[in-house]
């Protein structure tokens, strides 16, 4: 069973460029989460979707960040324009609720983003 | 709101030592509790979970018991190995929380020969 797949694994780009991170959740999962991890701030939830609909984007740092989920098997997180302080590891996770509220999340291996 | 507090790291142990990583939580109602592990360069992996008071989650020699009276979910292992070196996160999901996890700050474990 394939896990959550993120691409790219590493991204290095210059300040001001647009960055697009991609995520393929586990097939059949109905929740998708985007997180950011840094040494200073730890693990932060940015946004999450249920059945492709954004439910809570209160963690998105500012308007430069946007996320979409056009279908059940694909999501993107976009940063435009990027800034050095956006450098972090970005994780995607998915879960299957099965009608319950307490199912565990499954994480991808992350995208390590460096903005120069 | 809900919150999870973990002991500060890093925790450094010799191989075969006993491990305890403390975790306490604040939440209304009856949350479900989780331990996740993150190995270097990887994403978080579910280690174990417990869904109600007095439940014991266990996996790969790790155990944690859901203690409602002390609002705790301490992680233990009887004999750690070098391969257990990782960051461990305690987390909870609460009813009405939209399937969102609330994480602790993580505790780094280093196991030396």
Coordinates of C-alpha atoms in Angstrom, one line a residue:
Chain A
X1 CA 0.0 0.0 0.0
X2 CA 1.6 3.3 -1.1
X3 CA 1.9 5.9 1.5
X4 CA 1.6 9.7 1.2
X5 CA 3.8 10.8 -1.6
X6 CA 5.3 14.3 -1.7
X7 CA 7.3 16.0 -4.4
X8 CA 9.8 17.3 -4.7
X9 CA 11.9 16.0 -1.7
X10 CA 14.2 19.0 -1.9
X11 CA 13.7 22.4 -3.4
X12 CA 16.2 25.2 -3.5
X13 CA 15.2 28.5 -5.1
X14 CA 15.8 32.2 -4.9
X15 CA 13.8 34.7 -3.0
X16 CA 10.8 36.0 -5.0
X17 CA 10.3 32.8 -7.0
X18 CA 7.1 30.9 -6.9
X19 CA 7.3 27.5 -5.2
X20 CA 4.8 24.7 -5.6
X21 CA 4.8 21.6 -3.3
X22 CA 2.8 18.6 -4.2
X23 CA 1.1 15.8 -2.3
X24 CA -0.7 12.6 -3.2
X25 CA -2.6 11.3 -0.2
X26 CA -3.3 7.6 0.5
X27 CA -6.1 6.3 -1.7
X28 CA -9.5 6.5 0.0
X29 CA -8.4 8.9 2.7
X30 CA -10.8 11.8 3.1
X31 CA -8.7 14.2 5.2
X32 CA -5.5 16.0 4.0
X33 CA -3.3 18.2 6.2
X34 CA -0.4 20.5 5.4
X35 CA 2.2 21.1 8.1
X36 CA 5.4 23.1 8.3
X37 CA 8.3 22.1 10.6
X38 CA 11.1 24.4 11.7
X39 CA 13.6 24.3 14.6
X40 CA 12.2 27.6 16.0
X41 CA 8.5 26.9 15.7
X42 CA 8.3 23.2 15.7
X43 CA 5.4 21.5 13.8
X44 CA 2.6 23.9 12.7
X45 CA -0.6 23.0 11.0
X46 CA -1.1 25.2 8.0
X47 CA -4.4 24.1 6.5
X48 CA -6.5 21.0 6.2
X49 CA -9.1 19.6 3.8
X50 CA -12.1 17.2 4.2
X51 CA -13.4 15.7 1.0
X52 CA -11.3 18.2 -1.0
X53 CA -12.9 21.2 0.7
X54 CA -10.7 23.5 2.9
X55 CA -11.9 23.3 6.5
X56 CA -9.5 25.5 8.4
X57 CA -6.7 27.7 6.9
X58 CA -6.1 29.7 10.1
X59 CA -2.5 28.4 10.2
X60 CA -1.6 29.8 6.8
X61 CA 1.0 32.4 7.6
X62 CA 0.0 35.1 5.1
X63 CA -1.5 35.7 1.7
X64 CA 1.7 34.5 0.0
X65 CA 0.6 31.0 0.9
X66 CA -2.2 29.2 -0.9
X67 CA -3.4 25.6 -1.0
X68 CA -5.7 23.7 -3.3
X69 CA -7.1 20.2 -3.6
X70 CA -8.7 19.8 -7.0
X71 CA -9.5 16.1 -6.5
X72 CA -9.2 13.4 -3.9
X73 CA -5.7 12.3 -5.1
X74 CA -3.8 15.6 -5.4
X75 CA -3.1 18.7 -3.4
X76 CA -0.7 21.6 -3.8
X77 CA 0.8 24.2 -1.5
X78 CA 2.0 27.3 -3.3
X79 CA 4.2 30.1 -2.0
X80 CA 4.4 33.3 -4.1
X81 CA 6.6 35.2 -3.7
X82 CA 8.9 33.1 -1.6
X83 CA 11.0 34.6 1.2
X84 CA 14.0 33.2 3.1
X85 CA 11.9 32.8 6.3
X86 CA 9.7 30.3 4.4
X87 CA 12.6 27.8 4.5
X88 CA 11.4 24.7 6.4
X89 CA 10.3 21.1 5.9
X90 CA 6.7 20.9 4.7
X91 CA 4.8 17.8 5.4
X92 CA 1.6 16.5 4.0
X93 CA -0.5 14.0 5.9
X94 CA -3.8 12.2 5.2
X95 CA -6.3 10.2 7.2
X96 CA -9.4 8.2 6.8
X97 CA -12.2 9.1 9.1
X98 CA -14.6 6.2 8.5
X99 CA -17.2 8.3 10.2
X100 CA -15.1 8.7 13.4
X101 CA -13.2 11.6 14.7
X102 CA -10.0 10.0 16.1
X103 CA -8.2 8.2 13.3
X104 CA -4.5 8.6 13.0
X105 CA -2.8 10.7 10.3
X106 CA -0.2 9.2 7.9
X107 CA 2.6 11.5 7.0
X108 CA 4.7 11.8 3.8
X109 CA 8.5 12.2 4.0
X110 CA 8.3 15.9 3.5
X111 CA 9.7 18.6 1.2
X112 CA 12.8 20.3 2.4
X113 CA 12.5 23.9 1.1
X114 CA 15.4 26.4 1.1
X115 CA 14.9 29.9 -0.1
X116 CA 18.1 31.8 -0.8
Chain B
X1 CA -8.0 25.1 24.0
X2 CA -6.4 21.7 23.9
X3 CA -2.6 21.4 24.5
X4 CA 0.1 18.8 25.0
X5 CA 3.2 19.2 27.1
X6 CA 6.3 17.0 26.7
X7 CA 9.5 16.8 28.6
X8 CA 12.4 18.9 27.2
X9 CA 15.1 17.0 25.3
X10 CA 17.4 15.8 24.3
X11 CA 17.3 12.7 26.4
X12 CA 20.6 10.7 26.1
X13 CA 20.6 7.1 27.2
X14 CA 23.0 4.2 26.9
X15 CA 21.8 1.1 25.0
X16 CA 19.6 -1.2 27.0
X17 CA 18.6 1.5 29.4
X18 CA 15.0 2.1 30.5
X19 CA 13.2 5.0 28.7
X20 CA 10.5 7.2 29.9
X21 CA 9.3 10.3 28.0
X22 CA 6.7 12.3 30.0
X23 CA 3.6 13.6 28.3
X24 CA 0.6 15.4 29.9
X25 CA -2.3 17.0 28.2
X26 CA -5.1 19.6 28.7
X27 CA -8.4 18.9 27.0
X28 CA -12.1 18.9 27.6
X29 CA -13.9 15.6 27.3
X30 CA -12.2 12.4 26.3
X31 CA -9.6 12.8 23.6
X32 CA -7.7 10.0 21.9
X33 CA -3.9 10.0 22.5
X34 CA -1.0 9.2 20.2
X35 CA 2.7 8.8 20.1
X36 CA 4.5 9.5 16.8
X37 CA 8.2 9.0 16.0
X38 CA 10.3 10.9 13.5
X39 CA 13.5 9.4 12.3
X40 CA 16.1 11.8 10.7
X41 CA 15.1 12.9 7.3
X42 CA 11.7 11.2 7.5
X43 CA 8.1 12.1 8.2
X44 CA 6.2 11.3 11.4
X45 CA 5.1 7.7 11.9
X46 CA 2.4 6.5 14.2
X47 CA 4.0 4.5 17.0
X48 CA 1.0 3.7 19.2
X49 CA -2.4 5.1 20.3
X50 CA -5.0 4.8 23.0
X51 CA -8.6 5.9 22.7
X52 CA -10.0 5.7 26.2
X53 CA -9.0 5.9 29.9
X54 CA -6.8 3.0 31.1
X55 CA -6.1 1.8 27.5
X56 CA -2.5 0.8 26.9
X57 CA -1.1 1.3 23.5
X58 CA 2.0 -0.8 22.5
X59 CA 4.2 -1.3 19.5
X60 CA 7.9 -2.3 18.9
X61 CA 8.5 -2.6 22.7
X62 CA 7.1 0.8 23.4
X63 CA 4.1 1.3 25.7
X64 CA 2.0 4.1 27.0
X65 CA -1.1 4.1 29.2
X66 CA -3.9 6.6 29.0
X67 CA -4.3 8.0 32.6
X68 CA -7.3 10.1 32.8
X69 CA -6.8 11.0 36.5
X70 CA -3.4 12.5 35.9
X71 CA -4.1 13.5 32.3
X72 CA -0.9 11.8 31.2
X73 CA 0.3 9.4 28.5
X74 CA 4.0 8.7 29.3
X75 CA 6.0 6.7 26.8
X76 CA 8.1 3.8 28.1
X77 CA 10.5 1.2 26.8
X78 CA 12.3 -1.4 28.8
X79 CA 15.5 -1.6 26.8
X80 CA 16.4 1.0 24.2
X81 CA 18.5 0.4 21.1
X82 CA 20.7 2.8 19.1
X83 CA 18.1 2.5 16.3
X84 CA 15.5 4.1 18.6
X85 CA 17.3 7.4 18.3
X86 CA 14.6 9.8 16.9
X87 CA 12.3 12.6 17.9
X88 CA 9.1 11.5 19.7
X89 CA 5.9 13.5 19.6
X90 CA 2.9 13.1 21.9
X91 CA -0.4 14.2 20.3
X92 CA -4.2 14.2 20.9
X93 CA -7.4 14.4 18.9
X94 CA -10.5 15.6 20.6
X95 CA -14.2 15.4 19.7
X96 CA -15.3 18.3 17.6
X97 CA -11.7 19.0 16.7
X98 CA -12.2 18.2 13.0
X99 CA -9.8 15.2 13.1
X100 CA -7.0 17.6 13.8
X101 CA -4.0 16.5 15.9
X102 CA -2.7 18.7 18.6
X103 CA 1.1 18.0 19.0
X104 CA 3.6 18.4 21.8
X105 CA 6.9 20.0 20.9
X106 CA 8.7 16.7 20.5
X107 CA 11.5 15.1 22.6
X108 CA 14.7 14.1 21.0
X109 CA 16.1 10.7 22.1
X110 CA 19.8 9.8 21.6
X111 CA 20.9 6.3 22.4
X112 CA 24.6 5.6 22.6
X113 CA 26.5 2.4 22.7

